[in-house]
Short mmCIF file of C-alpha atoms and ligand atoms in Angstrom, two decimals:
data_model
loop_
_atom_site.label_atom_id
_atom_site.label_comp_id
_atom_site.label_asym_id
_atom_site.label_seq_id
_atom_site.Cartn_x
_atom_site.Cartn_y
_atom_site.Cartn_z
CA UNK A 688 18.28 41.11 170.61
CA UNK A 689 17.42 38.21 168.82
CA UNK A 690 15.96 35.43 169.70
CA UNK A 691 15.24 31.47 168.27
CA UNK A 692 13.27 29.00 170.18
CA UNK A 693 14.71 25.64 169.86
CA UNK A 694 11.28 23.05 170.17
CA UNK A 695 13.41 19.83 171.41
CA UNK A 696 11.34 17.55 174.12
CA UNK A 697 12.70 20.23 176.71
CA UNK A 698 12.56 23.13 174.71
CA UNK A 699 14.82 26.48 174.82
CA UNK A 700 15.64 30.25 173.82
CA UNK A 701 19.07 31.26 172.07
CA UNK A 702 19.89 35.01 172.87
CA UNK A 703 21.73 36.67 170.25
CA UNK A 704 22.65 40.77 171.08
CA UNK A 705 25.14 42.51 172.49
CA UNK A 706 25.74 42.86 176.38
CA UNK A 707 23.40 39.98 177.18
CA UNK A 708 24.13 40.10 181.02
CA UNK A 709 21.07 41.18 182.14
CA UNK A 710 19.19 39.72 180.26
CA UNK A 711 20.34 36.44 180.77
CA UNK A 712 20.25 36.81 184.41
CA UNK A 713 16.72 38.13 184.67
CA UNK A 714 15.63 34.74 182.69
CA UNK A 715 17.41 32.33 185.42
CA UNK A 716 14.62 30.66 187.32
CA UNK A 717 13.96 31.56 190.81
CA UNK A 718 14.46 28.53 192.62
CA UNK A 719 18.27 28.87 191.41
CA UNK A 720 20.13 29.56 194.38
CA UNK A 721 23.72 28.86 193.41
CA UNK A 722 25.84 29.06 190.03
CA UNK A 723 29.05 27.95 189.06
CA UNK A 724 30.52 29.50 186.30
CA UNK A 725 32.44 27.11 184.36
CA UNK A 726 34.76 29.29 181.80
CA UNK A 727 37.63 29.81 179.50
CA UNK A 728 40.69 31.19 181.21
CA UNK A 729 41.12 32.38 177.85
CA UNK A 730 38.20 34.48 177.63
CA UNK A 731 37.47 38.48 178.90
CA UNK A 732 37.51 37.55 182.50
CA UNK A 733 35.89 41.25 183.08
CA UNK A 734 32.47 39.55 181.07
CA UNK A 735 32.39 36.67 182.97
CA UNK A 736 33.21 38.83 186.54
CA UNK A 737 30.12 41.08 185.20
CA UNK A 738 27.71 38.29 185.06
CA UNK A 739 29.45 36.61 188.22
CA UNK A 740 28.21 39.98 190.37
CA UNK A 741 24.95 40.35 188.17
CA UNK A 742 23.99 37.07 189.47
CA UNK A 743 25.00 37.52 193.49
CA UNK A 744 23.09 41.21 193.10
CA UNK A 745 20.18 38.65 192.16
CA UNK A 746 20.49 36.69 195.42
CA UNK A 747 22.39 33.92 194.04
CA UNK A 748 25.68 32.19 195.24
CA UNK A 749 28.22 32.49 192.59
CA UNK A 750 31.40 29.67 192.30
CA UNK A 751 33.71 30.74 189.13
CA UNK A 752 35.98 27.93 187.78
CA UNK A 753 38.72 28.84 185.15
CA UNK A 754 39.92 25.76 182.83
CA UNK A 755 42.38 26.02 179.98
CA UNK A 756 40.22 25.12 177.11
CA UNK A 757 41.07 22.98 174.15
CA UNK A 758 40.52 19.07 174.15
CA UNK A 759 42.78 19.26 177.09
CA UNK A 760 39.65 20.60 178.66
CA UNK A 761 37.32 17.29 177.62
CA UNK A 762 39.65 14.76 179.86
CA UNK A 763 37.86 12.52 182.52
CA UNK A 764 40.32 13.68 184.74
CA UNK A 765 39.24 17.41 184.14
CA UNK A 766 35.91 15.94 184.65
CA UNK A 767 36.43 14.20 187.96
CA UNK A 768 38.06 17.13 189.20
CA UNK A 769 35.33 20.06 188.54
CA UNK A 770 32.49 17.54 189.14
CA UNK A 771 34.14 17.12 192.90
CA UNK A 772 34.73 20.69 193.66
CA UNK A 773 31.16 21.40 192.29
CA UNK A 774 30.26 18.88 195.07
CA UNK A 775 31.63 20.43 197.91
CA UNK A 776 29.70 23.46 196.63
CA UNK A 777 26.93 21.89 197.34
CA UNK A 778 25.43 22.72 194.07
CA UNK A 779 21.73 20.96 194.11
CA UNK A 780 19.58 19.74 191.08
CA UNK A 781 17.73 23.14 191.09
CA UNK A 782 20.72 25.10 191.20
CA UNK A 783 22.60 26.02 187.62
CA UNK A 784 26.05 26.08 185.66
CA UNK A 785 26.95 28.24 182.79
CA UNK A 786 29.32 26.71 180.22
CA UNK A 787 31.33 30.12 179.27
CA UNK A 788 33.85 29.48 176.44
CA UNK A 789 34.78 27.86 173.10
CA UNK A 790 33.43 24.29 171.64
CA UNK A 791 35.52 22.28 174.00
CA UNK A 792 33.68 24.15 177.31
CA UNK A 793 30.20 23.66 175.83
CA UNK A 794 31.59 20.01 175.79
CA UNK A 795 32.66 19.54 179.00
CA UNK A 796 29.57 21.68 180.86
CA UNK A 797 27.44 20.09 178.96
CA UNK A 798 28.28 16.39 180.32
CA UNK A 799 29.43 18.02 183.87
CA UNK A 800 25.53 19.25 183.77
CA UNK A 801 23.90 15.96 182.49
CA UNK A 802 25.78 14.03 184.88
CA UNK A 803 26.21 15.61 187.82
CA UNK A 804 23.22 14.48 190.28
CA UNK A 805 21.48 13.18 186.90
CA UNK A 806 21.12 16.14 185.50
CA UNK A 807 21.26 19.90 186.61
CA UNK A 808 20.01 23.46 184.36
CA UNK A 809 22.70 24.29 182.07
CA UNK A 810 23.51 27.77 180.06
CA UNK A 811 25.49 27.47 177.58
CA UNK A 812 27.39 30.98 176.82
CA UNK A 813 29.31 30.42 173.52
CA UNK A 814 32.40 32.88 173.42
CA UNK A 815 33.51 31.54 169.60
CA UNK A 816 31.74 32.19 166.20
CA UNK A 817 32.08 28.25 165.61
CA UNK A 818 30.64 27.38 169.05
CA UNK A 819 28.02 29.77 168.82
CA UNK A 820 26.87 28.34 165.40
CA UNK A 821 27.48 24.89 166.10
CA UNK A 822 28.48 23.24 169.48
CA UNK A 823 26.06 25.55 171.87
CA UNK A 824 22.83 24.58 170.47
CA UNK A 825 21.18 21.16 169.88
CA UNK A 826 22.79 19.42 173.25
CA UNK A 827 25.45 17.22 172.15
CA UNK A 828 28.09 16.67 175.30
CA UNK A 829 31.47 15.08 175.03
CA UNK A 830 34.67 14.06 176.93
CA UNK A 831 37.58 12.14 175.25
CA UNK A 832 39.05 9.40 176.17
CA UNK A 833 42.99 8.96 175.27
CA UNK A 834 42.96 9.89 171.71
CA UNK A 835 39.35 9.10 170.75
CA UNK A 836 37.77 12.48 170.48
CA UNK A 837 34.14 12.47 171.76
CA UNK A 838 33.67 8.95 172.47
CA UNK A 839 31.82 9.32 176.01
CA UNK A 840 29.26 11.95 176.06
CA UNK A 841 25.44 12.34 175.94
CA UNK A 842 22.27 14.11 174.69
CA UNK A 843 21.25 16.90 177.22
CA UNK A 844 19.78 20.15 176.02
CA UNK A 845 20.55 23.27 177.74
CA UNK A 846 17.65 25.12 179.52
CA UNK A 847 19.17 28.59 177.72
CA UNK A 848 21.88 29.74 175.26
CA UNK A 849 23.30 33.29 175.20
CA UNK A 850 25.64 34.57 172.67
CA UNK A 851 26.75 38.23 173.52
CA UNK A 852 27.93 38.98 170.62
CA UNK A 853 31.05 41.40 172.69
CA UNK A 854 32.78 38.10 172.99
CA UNK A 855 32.65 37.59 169.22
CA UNK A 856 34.04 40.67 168.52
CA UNK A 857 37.06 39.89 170.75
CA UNK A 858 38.21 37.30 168.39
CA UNK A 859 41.28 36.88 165.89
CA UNK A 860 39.98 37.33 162.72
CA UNK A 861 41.84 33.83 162.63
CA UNK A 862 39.35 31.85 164.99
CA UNK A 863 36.28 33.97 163.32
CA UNK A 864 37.28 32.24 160.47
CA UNK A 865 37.22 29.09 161.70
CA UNK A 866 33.04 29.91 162.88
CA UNK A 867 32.78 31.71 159.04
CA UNK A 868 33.63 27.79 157.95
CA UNK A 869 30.82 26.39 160.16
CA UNK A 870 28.47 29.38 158.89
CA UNK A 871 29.18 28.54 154.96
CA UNK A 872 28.45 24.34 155.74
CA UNK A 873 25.17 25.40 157.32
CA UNK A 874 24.39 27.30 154.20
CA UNK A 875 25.61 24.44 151.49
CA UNK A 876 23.10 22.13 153.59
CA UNK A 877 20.33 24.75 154.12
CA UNK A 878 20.07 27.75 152.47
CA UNK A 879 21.19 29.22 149.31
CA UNK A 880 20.33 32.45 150.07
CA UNK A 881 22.65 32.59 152.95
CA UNK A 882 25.15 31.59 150.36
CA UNK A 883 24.36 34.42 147.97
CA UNK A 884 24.24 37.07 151.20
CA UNK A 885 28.02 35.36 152.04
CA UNK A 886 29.09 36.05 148.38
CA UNK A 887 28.03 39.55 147.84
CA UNK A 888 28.54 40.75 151.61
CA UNK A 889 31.50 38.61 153.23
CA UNK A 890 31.10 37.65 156.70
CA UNK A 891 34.83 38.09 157.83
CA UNK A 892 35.23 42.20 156.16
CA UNK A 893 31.77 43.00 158.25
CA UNK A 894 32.03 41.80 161.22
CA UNK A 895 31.57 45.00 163.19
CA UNK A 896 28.25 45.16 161.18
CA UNK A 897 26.66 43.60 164.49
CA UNK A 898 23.17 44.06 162.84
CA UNK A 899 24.36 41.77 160.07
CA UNK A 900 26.33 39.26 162.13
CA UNK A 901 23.55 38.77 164.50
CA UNK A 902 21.39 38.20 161.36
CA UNK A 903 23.68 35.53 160.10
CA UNK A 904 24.40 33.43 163.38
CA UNK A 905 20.54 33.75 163.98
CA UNK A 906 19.95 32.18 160.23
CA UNK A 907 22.39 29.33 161.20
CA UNK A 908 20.80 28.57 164.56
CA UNK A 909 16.97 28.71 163.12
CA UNK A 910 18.79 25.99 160.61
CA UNK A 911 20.47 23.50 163.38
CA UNK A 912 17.13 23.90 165.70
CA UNK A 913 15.20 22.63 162.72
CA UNK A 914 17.21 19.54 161.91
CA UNK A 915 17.86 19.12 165.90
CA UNK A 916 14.14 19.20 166.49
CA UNK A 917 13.25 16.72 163.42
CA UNK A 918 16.24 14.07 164.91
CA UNK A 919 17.15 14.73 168.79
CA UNK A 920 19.36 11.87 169.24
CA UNK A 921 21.03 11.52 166.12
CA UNK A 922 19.59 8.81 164.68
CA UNK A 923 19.17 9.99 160.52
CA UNK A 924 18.22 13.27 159.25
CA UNK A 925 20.82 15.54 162.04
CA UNK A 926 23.52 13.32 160.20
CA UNK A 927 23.39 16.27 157.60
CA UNK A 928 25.44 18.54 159.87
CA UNK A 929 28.29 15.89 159.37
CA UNK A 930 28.80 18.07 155.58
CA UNK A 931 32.38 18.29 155.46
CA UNK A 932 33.28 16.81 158.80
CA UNK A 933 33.55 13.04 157.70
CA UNK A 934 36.70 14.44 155.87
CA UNK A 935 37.46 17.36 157.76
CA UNK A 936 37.95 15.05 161.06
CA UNK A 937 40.67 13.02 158.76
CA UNK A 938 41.95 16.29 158.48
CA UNK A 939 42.37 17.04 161.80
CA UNK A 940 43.30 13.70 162.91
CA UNK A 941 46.58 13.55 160.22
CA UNK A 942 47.12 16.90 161.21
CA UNK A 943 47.79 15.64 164.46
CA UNK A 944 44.80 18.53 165.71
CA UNK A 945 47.66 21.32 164.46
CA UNK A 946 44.80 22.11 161.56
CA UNK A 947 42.11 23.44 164.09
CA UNK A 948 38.50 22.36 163.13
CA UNK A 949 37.14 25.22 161.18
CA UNK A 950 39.33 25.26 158.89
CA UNK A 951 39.72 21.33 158.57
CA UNK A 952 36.09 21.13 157.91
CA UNK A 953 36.97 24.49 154.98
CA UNK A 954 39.33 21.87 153.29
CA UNK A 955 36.76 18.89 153.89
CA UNK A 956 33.78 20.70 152.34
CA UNK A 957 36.21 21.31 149.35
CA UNK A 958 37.58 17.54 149.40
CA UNK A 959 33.62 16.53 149.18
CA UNK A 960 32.08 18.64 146.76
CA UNK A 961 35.10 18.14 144.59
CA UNK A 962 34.42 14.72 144.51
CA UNK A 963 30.88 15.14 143.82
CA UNK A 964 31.60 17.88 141.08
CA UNK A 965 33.54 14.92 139.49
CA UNK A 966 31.05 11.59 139.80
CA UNK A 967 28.00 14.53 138.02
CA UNK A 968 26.27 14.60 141.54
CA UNK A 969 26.76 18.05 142.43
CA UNK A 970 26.59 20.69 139.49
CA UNK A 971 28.88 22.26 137.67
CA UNK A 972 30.80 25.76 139.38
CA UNK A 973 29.46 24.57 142.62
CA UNK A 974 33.30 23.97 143.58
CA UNK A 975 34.39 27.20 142.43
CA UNK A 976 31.97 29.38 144.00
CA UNK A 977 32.62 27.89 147.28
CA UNK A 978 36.17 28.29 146.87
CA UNK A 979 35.69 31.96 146.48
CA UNK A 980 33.87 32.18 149.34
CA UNK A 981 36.14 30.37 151.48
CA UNK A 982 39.15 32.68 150.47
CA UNK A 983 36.65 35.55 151.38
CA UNK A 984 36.54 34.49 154.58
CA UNK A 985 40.00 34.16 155.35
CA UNK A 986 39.97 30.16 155.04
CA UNK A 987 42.82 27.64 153.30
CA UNK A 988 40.75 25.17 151.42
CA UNK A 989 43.60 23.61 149.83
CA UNK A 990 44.27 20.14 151.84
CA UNK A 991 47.74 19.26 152.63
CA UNK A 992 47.18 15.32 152.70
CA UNK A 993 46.29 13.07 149.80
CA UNK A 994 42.56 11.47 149.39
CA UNK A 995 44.36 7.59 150.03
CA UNK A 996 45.93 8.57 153.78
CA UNK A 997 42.48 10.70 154.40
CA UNK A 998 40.36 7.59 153.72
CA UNK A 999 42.36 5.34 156.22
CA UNK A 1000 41.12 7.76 159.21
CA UNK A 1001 37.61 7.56 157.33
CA UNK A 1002 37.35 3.96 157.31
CA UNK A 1003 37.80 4.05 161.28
CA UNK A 1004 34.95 6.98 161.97
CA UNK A 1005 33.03 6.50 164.71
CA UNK A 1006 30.08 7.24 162.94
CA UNK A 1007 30.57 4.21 161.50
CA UNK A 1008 27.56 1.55 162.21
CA UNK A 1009 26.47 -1.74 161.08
CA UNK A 1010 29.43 -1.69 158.54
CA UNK A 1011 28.08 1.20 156.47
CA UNK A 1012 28.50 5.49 156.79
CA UNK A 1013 26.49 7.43 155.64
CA UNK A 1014 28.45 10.36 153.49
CA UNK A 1015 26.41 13.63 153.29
CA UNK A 1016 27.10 15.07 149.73
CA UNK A 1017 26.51 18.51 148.31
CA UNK A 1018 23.92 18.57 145.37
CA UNK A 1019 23.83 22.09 144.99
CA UNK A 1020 23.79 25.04 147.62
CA UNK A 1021 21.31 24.67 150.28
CA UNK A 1022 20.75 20.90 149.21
CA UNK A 1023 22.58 17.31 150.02
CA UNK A 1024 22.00 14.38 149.78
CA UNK A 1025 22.65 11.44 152.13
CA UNK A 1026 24.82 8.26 150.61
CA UNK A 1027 25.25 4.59 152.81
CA UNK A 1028 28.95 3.74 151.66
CA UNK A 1029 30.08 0.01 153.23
CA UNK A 1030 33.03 0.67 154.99
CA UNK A 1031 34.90 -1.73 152.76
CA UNK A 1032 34.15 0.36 149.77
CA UNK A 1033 34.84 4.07 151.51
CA UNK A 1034 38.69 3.97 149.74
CA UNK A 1035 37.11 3.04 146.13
CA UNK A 1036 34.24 5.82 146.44
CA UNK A 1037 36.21 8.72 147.55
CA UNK A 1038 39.28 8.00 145.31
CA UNK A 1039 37.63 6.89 142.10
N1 LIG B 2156 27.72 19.25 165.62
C1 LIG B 2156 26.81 18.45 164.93
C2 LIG B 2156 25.58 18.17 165.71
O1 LIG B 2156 25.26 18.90 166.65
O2 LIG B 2156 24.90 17.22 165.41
#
């Protein structure tokens, strides 16, 4: 097993092995007397019935609650409803929920946990490569309202994160792929190395090598604790992990959410470096290498929509504040740099 220690205010492990069960149960505190399990219909029910009865064996009270997940799963109605049956539960501030699913569970646990009585211990269980490297860790929590994605939510850090790694290997190569695109960002913004490693040994063709996948997610997670722990709440330097999403939510967005995130942020890393390839910022073959490596791991990077349409969904990004956003732009691997663009001059910069 691995383990990284993630040194926010309230700081936390992240598990990383296979068959975490008892592990993860042996770390709940002791004054836990109850847990709901919030999780994925979609997921091995027989891992999340095996942590269910490793937790009553431990003394504990045990409420499961299936969801379909998806952005369905982020509604306020969705909300209302699990927060009121997690009432008549009776769950109290001491007691704990585990978040067991994809990106849009870790959402939804994550602001059923901060909210709930002001705030009760939360474990987030990632089942997804792109949850475990990205959503999981660094305590961002979300609902959306209508069609704005995200646009309610707060900052609460879990108290533990466990990614059994038997969940991972249940996946589609499809929606591994879509985690391989989160993987390859954190590397462009991090760490060459893991770039190289990605090149010569792709991610997607050994993924039973659970010694090297472990290594990998563990690399991106000791990357995302270290810009979490430098900016909590968002405020500057976490804007980094943005890479590729500033056009990969346009993406999504004119896709109408039929191109799923990881591989809308693929086409928006290649959208962005492009762009810097051309105005001499980032240097030259960056492009191609990262196409290669995108095709390795089973990702499209070609976009479907042209730069003019993308940069009307740009313009309106909620990220946008006092007028300006602040594009995160690929130098050369493992380095960006951070660019203030005024809104009224996003169209010109990106299409010039
Ligand atoms: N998903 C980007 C962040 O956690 O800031």
């Amino acid at each position: 097993m691995e383990i990284v220690r993630v040194k926010t205010v309230s700081p936390y492990d992240v598990l990383i092995g296979n068959d975490l069960t008892a592990e993860a149960v042996s770390r709940v505190s002791r004054s836990c007397k109850k847990a709901v399990l919030l999780w994925d219909e979609a997921v091995y029910s027989g891992y999340v019935a095996e942590l269910g009865n490793a937790l009553e064996k431990d003394g504990k009270e045990v409420m499961a609650i299936s969801l379909e997940g998806g952005e369905n799963a982020k509604t306020i109605e969705s909300y209302a409803k699990i927060t009121k049956i997690i009432c008549e539960f009776n769950l109290t501030r001491s007691d704990m929920i585990f978040g067991i699913g994809g990106g849009t569970v870790m959402d939804l646990a994550g602001f059923i946990a901060s909210t709930y009585k002001r705030g009760v211990e939360l474990v987030q269980m990632p089942t997804t490569l792109l949850a475990a490297c990205d959503a999981s860790v660094g305590g961002k929590t979300a609902l959306n309202l209508g069609e704005e994605k995200n646009i309610i939510g707060s900052f609460y850090q879990p108290s533990m994160v466990v990614i059994d790694t038997r969940f991972i290997d249940a996946l589609s190569d499809e929606v591994f792929s879509e985690g391989c695109a989160e993987i390859i960002k954190t590397g462009i913004l991090g760490d060459a190395s893991m770039i190289d490693m990605l090149e010569a040994r792709p991610l997607l063709e050994n993924r039973s090598d659970s010694v090297y996948l472990s290594q990998i997610i563990k690399r991106c997670i000791e990357i995302k604790a270290g810009i979490v722990q430098s900016d909590e709440r968002d405020n500057g330097p976490r804007n980094i992990l943005n890479l590729g999403h500033t056009l990969g939510h346009a993406i999504e967005a004119e896709s109408n959410y039929k191109i799923h995130h990881g591989q809308a942020v693929a086409m928006g890393l290649v959208l962005i470096t492009r762009i810097s390839e051309n105005k001499g910022i980032a240097e030259t073959g960056m492009l191609g290498r990262l196409i290669n490596i995108l095709t390795s791991h089973g990702l499209e990077w070609r976009c479907p929509y042209n730069i003019n349409v993308l940069a009307g969904h740009v313009e309106r990004d909620k990220k946008v504040r006092g007028g300006n956003l602040t594009l995160i732009i690929p130098e050369k691997f493992g380095f960006c740099v951070f660019l203030k663009v005024k809104v009224s001059e996003i169209r010109k910069w990106l299409t010039e």
